Tab-separated table of C-alpha atoms (C1' of nucleotides) in Angstrom:
chain	number	residue	atom	x	y	z
P	1387	MET	CA	51.413	-22.029	-6.746
P	1388	ASP	CA	52.382	-23.640	-3.387
P	1389	ASP	CA	50.158	-24.371	-0.475
P	1390	LEU	CA	47.137	-22.039	-0.149
P	1391	THR	CA	45.189	-23.974	2.409
P	1392	GLU	CA	45.711	-21.639	5.321
P	1393	MET	CA	44.921	-18.550	3.261
P	1394	LEU	CA	41.618	-20.136	2.022
P	1395	LYS	CA	40.327	-20.686	5.490
P	1396	GLY	CA	37.221	-18.647	5.957
P	1397	THR	CA	37.044	-17.674	2.279
P	1398	LEU	CA	36.521	-21.012	0.590
P	1399	GLU	CA	33.117	-21.426	2.128
P	1400	GLY	CA	32.166	-17.994	0.826
P	1401	CYS	CA	33.296	-19.016	-2.626
P	1402	VAL	CA	31.165	-22.071	-2.541
P	1403	LEU	CA	28.197	-19.912	-1.395
P	1404	GLU	CA	28.793	-17.622	-4.366
P	1405	ILE	CA	28.952	-20.489	-6.789
P	1406	ILE	CA	25.693	-22.002	-5.481
P	1407	GLY	CA	24.095	-18.528	-5.482
P	1408	SER	CA	24.825	-18.028	-9.186
P	1409	GLU	CA	23.203	-21.356	-10.177
P	1410	GLU	CA	21.734	-24.423	-8.601
P	1411	THR	CA	24.534	-27.030	-8.670
P	1412	TYR	CA	26.075	-30.021	-6.919
P	1413	GLY	CA	29.293	-31.042	-5.072
P	1414	TYR	CA	31.229	-32.665	-7.857
P	1415	ALA	CA	30.614	-29.814	-10.244
P	1416	ILE	CA	31.501	-27.178	-7.586
P	1417	THR	CA	34.828	-28.859	-7.088
P	1418	ARG	CA	35.487	-28.747	-10.887
P	1419	ARG	CA	34.449	-25.067	-10.999
P	1420	LEU	CA	36.789	-24.174	-8.131
P	1421	ASN	CA	39.607	-25.981	-9.892
P	1422	GLU	CA	39.092	-24.064	-13.154
P	1423	LEU	CA	38.895	-20.816	-11.210
P	1424	GLY	CA	42.504	-21.323	-10.169
P	1425	PHE	CA	41.968	-23.206	-6.846
P	1426	THR	CA	43.565	-26.250	-8.459
P	1427	ASP	CA	44.371	-28.152	-5.244
P	1428	VAL	CA	40.893	-28.019	-3.716
P	1429	VAL	CA	39.673	-31.615	-3.590
P	1430	GLU	CA	36.228	-33.166	-3.309
P	1431	GLY	CA	36.509	-34.100	0.343
P	1432	THR	CA	36.906	-30.435	1.201
P	1433	VAL	CA	33.958	-29.313	-0.799
P	1434	TYR	CA	31.692	-31.911	0.601
P	1435	THR	CA	32.572	-30.988	4.210
P	1436	ILE	CA	31.697	-27.370	3.375
P	1437	LEU	CA	28.436	-28.452	1.783
P	1438	LEU	CA	27.433	-30.569	4.817
P	1439	ARG	CA	28.244	-27.521	7.011
P	1440	LEU	CA	26.083	-25.250	4.927
P	1441	GLU	CA	23.280	-27.649	5.204
P	1442	ARG	CA	23.718	-28.046	8.940
P	1443	HIS	CA	23.637	-24.245	9.327
P	1444	GLY	CA	20.434	-24.055	7.252
P	1445	LEU	CA	21.834	-21.855	4.497
P	1446	VAL	CA	20.917	-24.053	1.545
P	1447	GLN	CA	18.060	-26.021	0.079
P	1448	VAL	CA	18.878	-29.504	-1.035
P	1449	THR	CA	17.186	-31.507	-3.824
P	1450	LYS	CA	18.252	-35.006	-4.833
P	1451	ARG	CA	17.970	-35.862	-8.483
P	1452	PRO	CA	19.071	-38.882	-10.528
P	1453	SER	CA	22.153	-38.179	-12.656
P	1454	GLY	CA	22.270	-40.647	-15.617
P	1455	VAL	CA	26.015	-40.883	-15.420
P	1456	GLY	CA	26.376	-42.106	-11.853
P	1457	PRO	CA	24.719	-41.967	-8.471
P	1458	PRO	CA	22.035	-39.359	-7.774
P	1459	ARG	CA	23.205	-35.741	-7.329
P	1460	LYS	CA	22.407	-33.456	-4.431
P	1461	PHE	CA	21.602	-30.098	-5.943
P	1462	TYR	CA	22.159	-27.079	-3.724
P	1463	SER	CA	20.482	-23.679	-3.894
P	1464	LEU	CA	20.660	-20.694	-1.447
P	1465	ASN	CA	17.667	-19.895	0.752
P	1466	ASP	CA	17.078	-16.522	2.358
P	1467	ALA	CA	19.550	-17.235	5.181
P	1468	GLY	CA	22.087	-18.254	2.632
P	1469	ARG	CA	21.773	-15.160	0.581
P	1470	GLU	CA	22.235	-13.016	3.687
P	1471	GLU	CA	25.269	-15.011	4.659
P	1472	LEU	CA	26.691	-14.522	1.193
P	1473	ALA	CA	26.169	-10.777	1.391
P	1474	ARG	CA	27.874	-10.719	4.768
P	1475	PHE	CA	30.742	-12.680	3.328
P	1476	TRP	CA	31.361	-10.190	0.570
P	1477	THR	CA	31.131	-7.280	2.966
P	1478	LYS	CA	33.797	-8.902	5.173
P	1479	TRP	CA	35.942	-9.783	2.162
P	1480	GLN	CA	35.778	-6.205	0.939
P	1481	TYR	CA	36.750	-4.973	4.378
P	1482	VAL	CA	39.617	-7.320	4.978
P	1483	SER	CA	41.083	-7.306	1.492
P	1484	SER	CA	41.069	-3.496	1.346
P	1485	ARG	CA	42.886	-3.254	4.669
P	1486	ILE	CA	45.459	-5.771	3.629
P	1487	ASP	CA	45.989	-4.003	0.319
P	1488	LYS	CA	46.426	-0.792	2.203
P	1489	LEU	CA	49.062	-2.418	4.405
P	1490	LYS	CA	50.825	-3.698	1.385
P	1491	GLU	CA	51.084	-0.185	-0.060
P	1492	GLY	CA	52.907	0.777	3.075
P	1493	GLY	CA	49.690	2.254	4.561
P	1494	ARG	CA	50.772	4.688	7.267
Q	1253	MET	CA	32.459	-5.285	11.585
Q	1254	ASP	CA	31.589	-8.635	12.906
Q	1255	ASP	CA	33.848	-11.594	13.435
Q	1256	LEU	CA	36.762	-11.758	11.056
Q	1257	THR	CA	38.839	-14.470	12.742
Q	1258	GLU	CA	38.250	-17.171	10.215
Q	1259	MET	CA	39.026	-14.890	7.317
Q	1260	LEU	CA	42.259	-13.699	8.949
Q	1261	LYS	CA	43.657	-17.197	9.142
Q	1262	GLY	CA	46.672	-17.470	7.021
Q	1263	THR	CA	46.882	-13.740	6.395
Q	1264	LEU	CA	47.376	-12.274	9.863
Q	1265	GLU	CA	50.779	-13.821	10.069
Q	1266	GLY	CA	51.761	-12.229	6.799
Q	1267	CYS	CA	50.503	-8.854	8.120
Q	1268	VAL	CA	52.684	-9.164	11.051
Q	1269	LEU	CA	55.664	-10.046	8.838
Q	1270	GLU	CA	54.968	-6.998	6.742
Q	1271	ILE	CA	54.825	-4.769	9.806
Q	1272	ILE	CA	58.123	-6.128	11.152
Q	1273	GLY	CA	59.633	-5.819	7.696
Q	1274	SER	CA	58.870	-2.123	7.489
Q	1275	GLU	CA	60.507	-1.366	10.855
Q	1276	GLU	CA	61.984	-3.072	13.779
Q	1277	THR	CA	59.254	-3.228	16.375
Q	1278	TYR	CA	57.730	-5.213	19.271
Q	1279	GLY	CA	54.678	-7.162	20.138
Q	1280	TYR	CA	52.607	-4.570	21.976
Q	1281	ALA	CA	53.237	-1.976	19.249
Q	1282	ILE	CA	52.359	-4.457	16.547
Q	1283	THR	CA	49.016	-5.079	18.162
Q	1284	ARG	CA	48.240	-1.305	18.329
Q	1285	ARG	CA	49.322	-0.949	14.636
Q	1286	LEU	CA	46.982	-3.789	13.612
Q	1287	ASN	CA	44.166	-2.241	15.529
Q	1288	GLU	CA	44.598	1.188	13.918
Q	1289	LEU	CA	44.837	-0.512	10.467
Q	1290	GLY	CA	41.264	-1.706	11.013
Q	1291	PHE	CA	41.789	-5.084	12.607
Q	1292	THR	CA	40.215	-3.761	15.774
Q	1293	ASP	CA	39.526	-7.013	17.378
Q	1294	VAL	CA	43.023	-8.517	17.202
Q	1295	VAL	CA	44.310	-8.882	20.683
Q	1296	GLU	CA	47.768	-9.181	22.212
Q	1297	GLY	CA	47.577	-12.955	22.884
Q	1298	THR	CA	47.051	-13.563	19.170
Q	1299	VAL	CA	50.033	-11.425	18.142
Q	1300	TYR	CA	52.366	-12.998	20.676
Q	1301	THR	CA	51.539	-16.527	19.486
Q	1302	ILE	CA	52.332	-15.369	15.925
Q	1303	LEU	CA	55.627	-13.880	17.096
Q	1304	LEU	CA	56.633	-17.012	18.957
Q	1305	ARG	CA	55.815	-18.979	15.868
Q	1306	LEU	CA	57.941	-16.713	13.635
Q	1307	GLU	CA	60.815	-17.071	16.059
Q	1308	ARG	CA	60.418	-20.872	16.184
Q	1309	HIS	CA	60.424	-20.982	12.368
Q	1310	GLY	CA	63.619	-18.856	12.299
Q	1311	LEU	CA	62.162	-16.022	10.321
Q	1312	VAL	CA	63.084	-13.193	12.655
Q	1313	GLN	CA	65.880	-11.780	14.713
Q	1314	VAL	CA	65.031	-10.860	18.285
Q	1315	THR	CA	66.677	-8.268	20.510
Q	1316	LYS	CA	65.600	-7.499	24.087
Q	1317	ARG	CA	65.865	-3.905	25.170
Q	1318	PRO	CA	64.728	-2.058	28.324
Q	1319	SER	CA	61.690	0.035	27.819
Q	1320	GLY	CA	61.570	2.908	30.355
Q	1321	VAL	CA	57.788	2.609	30.678
Q	1322	GLY	CA	57.419	-1.088	31.592
Q	1323	PRO	CA	59.091	-4.400	31.296
Q	1324	PRO	CA	61.780	-4.955	28.625
Q	1325	ARG	CA	60.617	-5.152	24.988
Q	1326	LYS	CA	61.457	-7.889	22.503
Q	1327	PHE	CA	62.226	-6.123	19.319
Q	1328	TYR	CA	61.737	-8.162	16.031
Q	1329	SER	CA	63.297	-7.672	12.673
Q	1330	LEU	CA	63.235	-9.907	9.536
Q	1331	ASN	CA	66.222	-11.969	8.550
Q	1332	ASP	CA	66.792	-13.255	4.983
Q	1333	ALA	CA	64.440	-16.229	5.505
Q	1334	GLY	CA	61.801	-13.819	6.812
Q	1335	ARG	CA	62.045	-11.544	3.853
Q	1336	GLU	CA	61.702	-14.538	1.573
Q	1337	GLU	CA	58.629	-15.729	3.445
Q	1338	LEU	CA	57.107	-12.259	3.260
Q	1339	ALA	CA	57.647	-12.188	-0.501
Q	1340	ARG	CA	55.989	-15.613	-0.794
Q	1341	PHE	CA	53.139	-14.306	1.282
Q	1342	TRP	CA	52.374	-11.389	-0.991
Q	1343	THR	CA	52.626	-13.610	-4.034
Q	1344	LYS	CA	50.042	-15.931	-2.561
Q	1345	TRP	CA	47.874	-13.030	-1.494
Q	1346	GLN	CA	47.979	-11.552	-4.936
Q	1347	TYR	CA	47.017	-14.919	-6.415
Q	1348	VAL	CA	44.214	-15.679	-4.076
Q	1349	SER	CA	42.639	-12.215	-3.898
Q	1350	SER	CA	42.647	-11.806	-7.624
Q	1351	ARG	CA	40.829	-15.148	-8.083
Q	1352	ILE	CA	38.284	-14.330	-5.442
Q	1353	ASP	CA	37.635	-10.865	-6.960
Q	1354	LYS	CA	37.176	-12.509	-10.292
Q	1355	LEU	CA	34.668	-14.962	-8.822
Q	1356	LYS	CA	32.866	-11.988	-7.322
Q	1357	GLU	CA	32.547	-10.262	-10.688
Q	1358	GLY	CA	30.755	-13.424	-11.838
Q	1359	GLY	CA	33.947	-14.722	-13.477
Q	1360	ARG	CA	32.890	-17.294	-16.105
H	878	DA	C1'	50.836	0.990	48.987
H	879	DG	C1'	48.009	0.857	45.262
H	880	DC	C1'	46.707	1.539	40.499
H	881	DG	C1'	46.712	1.844	35.469
H	882	DG	C1'	49.320	1.309	31.407
H	883	DT	C1'	52.965	-1.389	29.399
H	884	DA	C1'	54.783	-6.025	28.036
H	885	DC	C1'	55.104	-10.921	27.632
H	886	DT	C1'	53.889	-16.132	28.604
H	887	DC	C1'	51.125	-20.202	28.709
H	888	DG	C1'	47.306	-23.700	28.355
H	889	DG	C1'	43.182	-24.687	26.288
H	890	DT	C1'	39.357	-24.238	22.654
H	891	DA	C1'	36.857	-23.875	18.197
H	892	DT	C1'	37.037	-23.737	13.456
H	893	DC	C1'	38.582	-24.878	9.222
H	894	DA	C1'	40.781	-27.147	5.020
H	895	DC	C1'	42.686	-31.356	3.994
H	896	DG	C1'	44.034	-36.476	3.729
H	897	DT	C1'	42.438	-40.978	3.311
H	898	DA	C1'	39.600	-44.556	2.915
H	899	DG	C1'	35.301	-46.297	1.882
H	900	DT	C1'	30.578	-46.830	-0.416
H	901	DA	C1'	27.812	-46.744	-4.410
H	902	DC	C1'	25.778	-46.016	-9.080
H	903	DT	C1'	26.430	-45.950	-14.155
H	904	DG	C1'	28.030	-47.215	-18.870
H	905	DG	C1'	31.454	-49.201	-21.820
H	906	DT	C1'	35.158	-52.794	-22.692
H	907	DT	C1'	36.799	-57.264	-22.661
E	1145	DA	C1'	29.257	-61.823	-16.896
E	1146	DA	C1'	33.177	-59.585	-15.002
E	1147	DC	C1'	35.875	-55.754	-14.773
E	1148	DC	C1'	37.044	-50.836	-14.863
E	1149	DA	C1'	36.934	-45.854	-15.136
E	1150	DG	C1'	34.333	-41.943	-14.169
E	1151	DT	C1'	30.931	-39.946	-11.311
E	1152	DA	C1'	29.151	-38.727	-6.685
E	1153	DC	C1'	28.801	-38.703	-1.791
E	1154	DT	C1'	30.118	-39.980	3.260
E	1155	DA	C1'	32.961	-40.475	7.504
E	1156	DC	C1'	36.893	-40.116	10.576
E	1157	DG	C1'	40.991	-38.216	11.851
E	1158	DT	C1'	44.981	-34.533	11.492
E	1159	DG	C1'	47.393	-30.147	11.573
E	1160	DA	C1'	47.386	-25.210	11.440
E	1161	DT	C1'	45.541	-21.127	13.048
E	1162	DA	C1'	43.295	-17.277	15.635
E	1163	DC	C1'	41.353	-16.560	20.012
E	1164	DC	C1'	40.321	-16.612	24.958
E	1165	DG	C1'	41.585	-16.250	29.710
E	1166	DA	C1'	44.460	-16.192	33.323
E	1167	DG	C1'	48.723	-15.136	35.057
E	1168	DT	C1'	53.326	-12.693	35.705
E	1169	DA	C1'	56.004	-8.722	35.851
E	1170	DC	C1'	57.830	-3.973	35.372
E	1171	DC	C1'	57.259	0.981	35.673
E	1172	DG	C1'	55.737	5.862	37.038
E	1173	DC	C1'	52.292	8.453	39.398
E	1174	DT	C1'	49.141	9.627	43.013
DNA sequence: AGCGGTACTCGGTATCACGTAGTACTGGTT
DNA sequence: AACCAGTACTACGTGATACCGAGTACCGCT
């Protein structure tokens, strides 16, 4: 699949929120998860900028823990604000994707 | 619906391509069409920047015609490159939206 | 003459994903 | 002990995009 970067703008952050929401996890693992989900070209740098943004916006709780196989990991989990933001994201996604699908079906 | 701008990045241009592909039309009408499709906050300035970009990328054919109710209109239609780009857009959309929907369903 | 609706242009801004380079910790190999 | 690959995070800059605001211009109607 060719370049998806523009189409992922505004949705990738939501995907990261969803992943964090489903289980407490850390940046490196999130990148792997996105890759196996089909977003093969998403690289670590991108995920870390998103994580820093989420932290700056106060949507996540961060806990640092030693890893055993490398430097310590920063584990992320959603707080209340994060769960609200995630819900908002899915509402918006539902809205936008349904309109676009309608347009695709020649929606008059 | 609150702010959708980030989520529309990368998709709005495809929507405009689709609208032009279904009938020869012009900027002002495209804006109205998007608005009635549910993208209520998309304004003329945005559509015109997209149209200029499409023209610069050689994806559309442009014909200026008098309007009778105002200044002359620039009518846009897709050329071969535009139709190819539109097909690529829908392929990408199908790819991305299906992965995101899968993630939403707790895709393991 | 003025006004509202139509129609397009242009310059600047914010946000976002991405590229690249760098730092740092660990365990295993030589 | 020295090196390296894999893990894990940080920081700075770039390009693309949607949006905002102001401006220009044309038309019919009052």
